[in-house]
mmCIF file of C-alpha atoms in Angstrom:
data_model
loop_
_atom_site.group_PDB
_atom_site.id
_atom_site.type_symbol
_atom_site.label_atom_id
_atom_site.label_comp_id
_atom_site.label_asym_id
_atom_site.label_seq_id
_atom_site.Cartn_x
_atom_site.Cartn_y
_atom_site.Cartn_z
ATOM 1 C CA MET V 207 -26.275 14.114 48.450
ATOM 2 C CA ILE V 208 -23.088 13.247 46.567
ATOM 3 C CA LEU V 209 -23.513 11.395 43.236
ATOM 4 C CA GLU V 210 -20.609 9.580 41.685
ATOM 5 C CA GLY V 211 -20.297 10.137 38.071
ATOM 6 C CA LEU V 212 -17.946 11.141 35.247
ATOM 7 C CA VAL V 213 -17.423 14.616 33.941
ATOM 8 C CA THR V 214 -16.020 15.533 30.552
ATOM 9 C CA THR V 215 -14.352 18.761 29.952
ATOM 10 C CA ARG V 216 -12.097 20.217 27.072
ATOM 11 C CA ASN V 217 -8.422 20.189 27.317
ATOM 12 C CA PRO V 218 -6.578 23.352 26.093
ATOM 13 C CA ASP V 219 -6.046 21.663 22.763
ATOM 14 C CA GLY V 220 -10.010 20.977 22.445
ATOM 15 C CA SER V 221 -9.531 17.196 23.159
ATOM 16 C CA PRO V 222 -11.809 15.653 25.575
ATOM 17 C CA HIS V 223 -10.837 15.155 29.343
ATOM 18 C CA LEU V 224 -12.759 12.399 31.301
ATOM 19 C CA ALA V 225 -12.640 12.292 35.146
ATOM 20 C CA PRO V 226 -14.704 10.612 37.871
ATOM 21 C CA MET V 227 -16.514 13.275 39.991
ATOM 22 C CA GLY V 228 -18.681 13.155 42.959
ATOM 23 C CA PRO V 229 -20.676 16.263 42.787
ATOM 24 C CA ARG V 230 -23.297 17.373 45.560
ATOM 25 C CA VAL V 231 -26.582 17.465 43.871
ATOM 26 C CA GLU V 232 -29.964 18.475 44.782
ATOM 27 C CA PRO V 233 -33.106 16.399 43.507
ATOM 28 C CA ASP V 234 -34.254 18.802 41.064
ATOM 29 C CA PHE V 235 -30.685 18.547 39.313
ATOM 30 C CA ALA V 236 -31.019 22.260 38.307
ATOM 31 C CA ARG V 237 -27.487 23.075 39.804
ATOM 32 C CA PHE V 238 -24.667 20.922 41.444
ATOM 33 C CA VAL V 239 -21.462 21.485 43.219
ATOM 34 C CA LEU V 240 -18.209 20.048 41.999
ATOM 35 C CA ARG V 241 -15.079 20.055 44.440
ATOM 36 C CA PRO V 242 -11.923 19.321 42.595
ATOM 37 C CA PHE V 243 -8.466 19.494 43.679
ATOM 38 C CA PRO V 244 -6.761 22.463 42.472
ATOM 39 C CA THR V 245 -4.157 20.458 40.552
ATOM 40 C CA SER V 246 -6.586 18.611 38.659
ATOM 41 C CA GLY V 247 -7.095 18.642 34.880
ATOM 42 C CA THR V 248 -10.925 19.257 35.586
ATOM 43 C CA TYR V 249 -10.326 22.295 37.417
ATOM 44 C CA HIS V 250 -8.054 23.710 34.928
ATOM 45 C CA ASN V 251 -9.891 22.846 32.003
ATOM 46 C CA LEU V 252 -13.088 24.405 33.646
ATOM 47 C CA LEU V 253 -11.320 27.563 34.309
ATOM 48 C CA ASN V 254 -10.246 27.815 30.610
ATOM 49 C CA HIS V 255 -13.567 26.560 29.216
ATOM 50 C CA PRO V 256 -16.230 27.091 31.714
ATOM 51 C CA GLU V 257 -18.724 24.156 30.564
ATOM 52 C CA GLY V 258 -18.751 20.305 30.442
ATOM 53 C CA VAL V 259 -20.918 17.258 30.821
ATOM 54 C CA LEU V 260 -21.721 15.157 34.106
ATOM 55 C CA HIS V 261 -22.678 11.664 33.406
ATOM 56 C CA VAL V 262 -24.523 9.065 35.420
ATOM 57 C CA THR V 263 -23.446 5.525 34.539
ATOM 58 C CA ASP V 264 -23.611 2.195 35.623
ATOM 59 C CA ASP V 265 -20.223 1.290 34.043
ATOM 60 C CA ALA V 266 -18.249 0.752 37.488
ATOM 61 C CA PHE V 267 -15.111 -0.335 35.528
ATOM 62 C CA LEU V 268 -15.166 2.789 33.290
ATOM 63 C CA ILE V 269 -15.352 4.790 36.708
ATOM 64 C CA ALA V 270 -12.369 2.666 38.089
ATOM 65 C CA LYS V 271 -10.204 3.319 35.203
ATOM 66 C CA ALA V 272 -11.025 6.832 34.996
ATOM 67 C CA ALA V 273 -10.011 7.186 38.658
ATOM 68 C CA LEU V 274 -6.554 5.926 37.931
ATOM 69 C CA GLY V 275 -6.107 7.794 34.727
ATOM 70 C CA ALA V 276 -6.257 4.802 32.609
ATOM 71 C CA ALA V 277 -9.515 5.135 30.609
ATOM 72 C CA ILE V 278 -7.389 5.253 27.329
ATOM 73 C CA PRO V 279 -8.558 4.852 24.714
ATOM 74 C CA LEU V 280 -11.443 7.033 25.818
ATOM 75 C CA PRO V 281 -14.839 5.265 25.309
ATOM 76 C CA PRO V 282 -17.075 6.515 22.402
ATOM 77 C CA LEU V 283 -18.067 10.281 22.747
ATOM 78 C CA ARG V 284 -20.246 12.354 20.654
ATOM 79 C CA PRO V 285 -20.595 16.348 20.684
ATOM 80 C CA ALA V 286 -22.780 17.907 23.365
ATOM 81 C CA GLU V 287 -25.773 19.932 22.266
ATOM 82 C CA SER V 288 -25.995 22.874 24.371
ATOM 83 C CA VAL V 289 -22.274 23.199 25.458
ATOM 84 C CA GLY V 290 -18.839 23.007 23.736
ATOM 85 C CA GLY V 291 -18.198 19.579 25.369
ATOM 86 C CA PHE V 292 -18.418 15.854 24.779
ATOM 87 C CA VAL V 293 -21.027 13.312 25.797
ATOM 88 C CA LEU V 294 -20.239 9.448 26.794
ATOM 89 C CA VAL V 295 -22.258 7.628 24.358
ATOM 90 C CA ASP V 296 -23.090 4.886 26.717
ATOM 91 C CA ALA V 297 -23.956 6.774 29.817
ATOM 92 C CA CYS V 298 -27.443 6.533 31.219
ATOM 93 C CA ARG V 299 -27.962 10.063 31.618
ATOM 94 C CA HIS V 300 -26.112 13.328 30.967
ATOM 95 C CA TYR V 301 -26.250 16.891 32.306
ATOM 96 C CA GLU V 302 -24.711 19.705 29.996
ATOM 97 C CA PHE V 303 -23.539 22.391 32.447
ATOM 98 C CA VAL V 304 -22.012 25.870 32.593
ATOM 99 C CA VAL V 305 -19.926 27.146 35.366
ATOM 100 C CA ARG V 306 -21.614 29.925 37.492
ATOM 101 C CA SER V 307 -19.069 30.383 40.254
ATOM 102 C CA VAL V 308 -15.387 29.305 41.330
ATOM 103 C CA ASP V 309 -14.225 29.517 44.708
ATOM 104 C CA ASP V 310 -10.529 28.580 45.085
ATOM 105 C CA SER V 311 -9.825 29.792 48.474
ATOM 106 C CA GLY V 312 -9.763 26.527 50.290
ATOM 107 C CA ASP V 313 -7.946 23.165 49.970
ATOM 108 C CA ARG V 314 -10.558 22.042 47.534
ATOM 109 C CA VAL V 315 -12.065 24.143 44.715
ATOM 110 C CA THR V 316 -15.864 24.724 45.005
ATOM 111 C CA ILE V 317 -17.398 25.122 41.528
ATOM 112 C CA VAL V 318 -21.205 25.831 41.177
ATOM 113 C CA ALA V 319 -22.517 24.538 37.821
ATOM 114 C CA GLU V 320 -25.809 25.204 36.272
ATOM 115 C CA VAL V 321 -27.458 22.463 34.279
ATOM 116 C CA VAL V 322 -28.408 23.837 30.815
ATOM 117 C CA ARG V 323 -29.639 20.341 29.127
ATOM 118 C CA THR V 324 -30.552 17.122 30.632
ATOM 119 C CA VAL V 325 -30.699 13.949 28.604
ATOM 120 C CA ARG V 326 -32.001 10.348 29.435
ATOM 121 C CA GLN V 327 -30.148 7.953 27.273
ATOM 122 C CA ARG V 328 -30.914 4.828 28.431
ATOM 123 C CA ASP V 329 -32.165 2.932 31.384
ATOM 124 C CA PHE V 330 -29.971 2.555 34.483
ATOM 125 C CA TRP V 331 -29.069 -1.164 34.908
ATOM 126 C CA GLY V 332 -30.071 -1.197 38.535
ATOM 127 C CA PHE V 333 -28.496 -1.477 41.976
ATOM 128 C CA ASN V 334 -25.736 -4.111 42.345
ATOM 129 C CA ARG V 335 -23.578 -4.509 45.388
ATOM 130 C CA ALA V 336 -20.560 -5.334 43.105
ATOM 131 C CA LYS V 337 -20.830 -2.256 40.946
ATOM 132 C CA HIS V 338 -20.834 -0.197 44.270
ATOM 133 C CA ALA V 339 -17.904 -2.125 45.604
ATOM 134 C CA VAL V 340 -15.851 -1.430 42.359
ATOM 135 C CA VAL V 341 -16.464 2.214 42.895
ATOM 136 C CA GLU V 342 -15.625 2.103 46.542
ATOM 137 C CA ALA V 343 -12.399 0.474 45.671
ATOM 138 C CA ALA V 344 -11.572 2.925 43.013
ATOM 139 C CA ILE V 345 -12.119 5.715 45.417
ATOM 140 C CA LEU V 346 -9.687 4.076 47.766
ATOM 141 C CA ALA V 347 -7.079 3.538 44.912
ATOM 142 C CA THR V 348 -7.148 7.313 44.493
ATOM 143 C CA ARG V 349 -6.569 7.919 48.362
ATOM 144 C CA LEU V 350 -3.631 5.653 48.817
ATOM 145 C CA HIS V 351 -1.251 8.580 49.381
ATOM 146 C CA LEU V 352 -3.691 9.665 52.220
ATOM 147 C CA LEU V 353 -4.389 6.398 53.985
ATOM 148 C CA PRO V 354 -2.144 3.559 55.703
ATOM 149 C CA PRO V 355 -1.633 0.689 53.358
ATOM 150 C CA GLU V 356 -2.819 -1.765 56.019
ATOM 151 C CA GLU V 357 -6.181 -0.026 56.146
ATOM 152 C CA VAL V 358 -6.661 0.020 52.236
ATOM 153 C CA ALA V 359 -5.847 -3.628 52.262
ATOM 154 C CA VAL V 360 -8.358 -4.545 54.857
ATOM 155 C CA GLU V 361 -11.092 -2.433 53.004
ATOM 156 C CA PHE V 362 -10.123 -3.818 49.726
ATOM 157 C CA ARG V 363 -10.479 -7.376 51.026
ATOM 158 C CA LYS V 364 -14.099 -6.617 52.041
ATOM 159 C CA LEU V 365 -14.685 -4.980 48.760
ATOM 160 C CA ARG V 366 -13.319 -8.136 46.746
ATOM 161 C CA MET V 367 -15.673 -10.472 48.823
ATOM 162 C CA ILE V 368 -18.647 -8.349 47.701
ATOM 163 C CA VAL V 369 -17.550 -8.683 44.016
ATOM 164 C CA THR V 370 -17.058 -12.265 44.506
ATOM 165 C CA LYS V 371 -20.378 -13.040 45.875
ATOM 166 C CA THR V 372 -22.528 -10.543 43.431
ATOM 167 C CA GLY V 373 -20.547 -9.486 40.503
ATOM 168 C CA GLY V 374 -20.453 -10.414 36.905
ATOM 169 C CA PRO V 375 -17.461 -10.434 34.570
ATOM 170 C CA ALA V 376 -16.922 -6.680 34.333
ATOM 171 C CA GLU V 377 -16.976 -6.289 37.994
ATOM 172 C CA PHE V 378 -14.261 -9.174 38.341
ATOM 173 C CA GLU V 379 -12.147 -7.644 35.398
ATOM 174 C CA ALA V 380 -12.496 -4.083 37.266
ATOM 175 C CA MET V 381 -11.488 -5.389 40.612
ATOM 176 C CA ASP V 382 -8.436 -7.328 39.160
ATOM 177 C CA PHE V 383 -7.369 -3.927 37.353
ATOM 178 C CA LEU V 384 -7.695 -2.261 40.616
ATOM 179 C CA GLU V 385 -5.781 -4.838 42.495
ATOM 180 C CA ALA V 386 -3.011 -4.841 39.989
ATOM 181 C CA ARG V 387 -2.685 -0.941 40.066
ATOM 182 C CA LEU V 388 -2.836 -0.821 43.859
ATOM 183 C CA ASN V 389 -0.203 -3.723 44.294
ATOM 184 C CA ALA V 390 2.081 -1.776 41.915
ATOM 185 C CA ALA V 391 1.846 1.336 44.238
ATOM 186 C CA ALA V 392 1.865 -0.500 47.581
ATOM 187 C CA PRO V 393 1.579 -4.303 47.757
ATOM 188 C CA LEU V 394 -1.783 -5.284 49.644
ATOM 189 C CA GLY V 395 -1.783 -8.973 49.295
ATOM 190 C CA ARG V 396 -4.619 -10.705 47.615
ATOM 191 C CA PRO V 397 -7.257 -12.318 49.838
ATOM 192 C CA SER V 398 -6.987 -16.057 50.339
#
């Protein structure tokens, strides 16, 4: 199963790097597989410092901002306990990990990570269609260079409708943010 989350790694200067990632996970969470693009900061950071932290969060807006490289300033962080990395203070759970193998022979890199510490920080807010729609819209926003703009516009209007019906202020703000970023890249037209 692929689980959408956020990964923190260390930049070459030691500062935190935050990126959305969808690792392939098993139910026991003892290991997981990351598949970053070879041009990504996460991949390069893990080559230089092979440990990090995977976060499970219900903050869909943070995922959206991170997907578009706009999570600046970074949300509150604290040092990890078992790896040289950073923990998002407001995540629901986090998994401190070390890299066990890297295969860069394909279009996407395959990184096998072993979990060395698991922490439940707070309860997951719960399932909400609007939060899921924001995450899907953020994923679409990162694929604009791969998909026809008309297809993105159709999907985005469907996702906006879900947010309109089931979202709260954070989800509305997230969709407005995503639409503004997408319209700047390729005008999609706002639904009527």
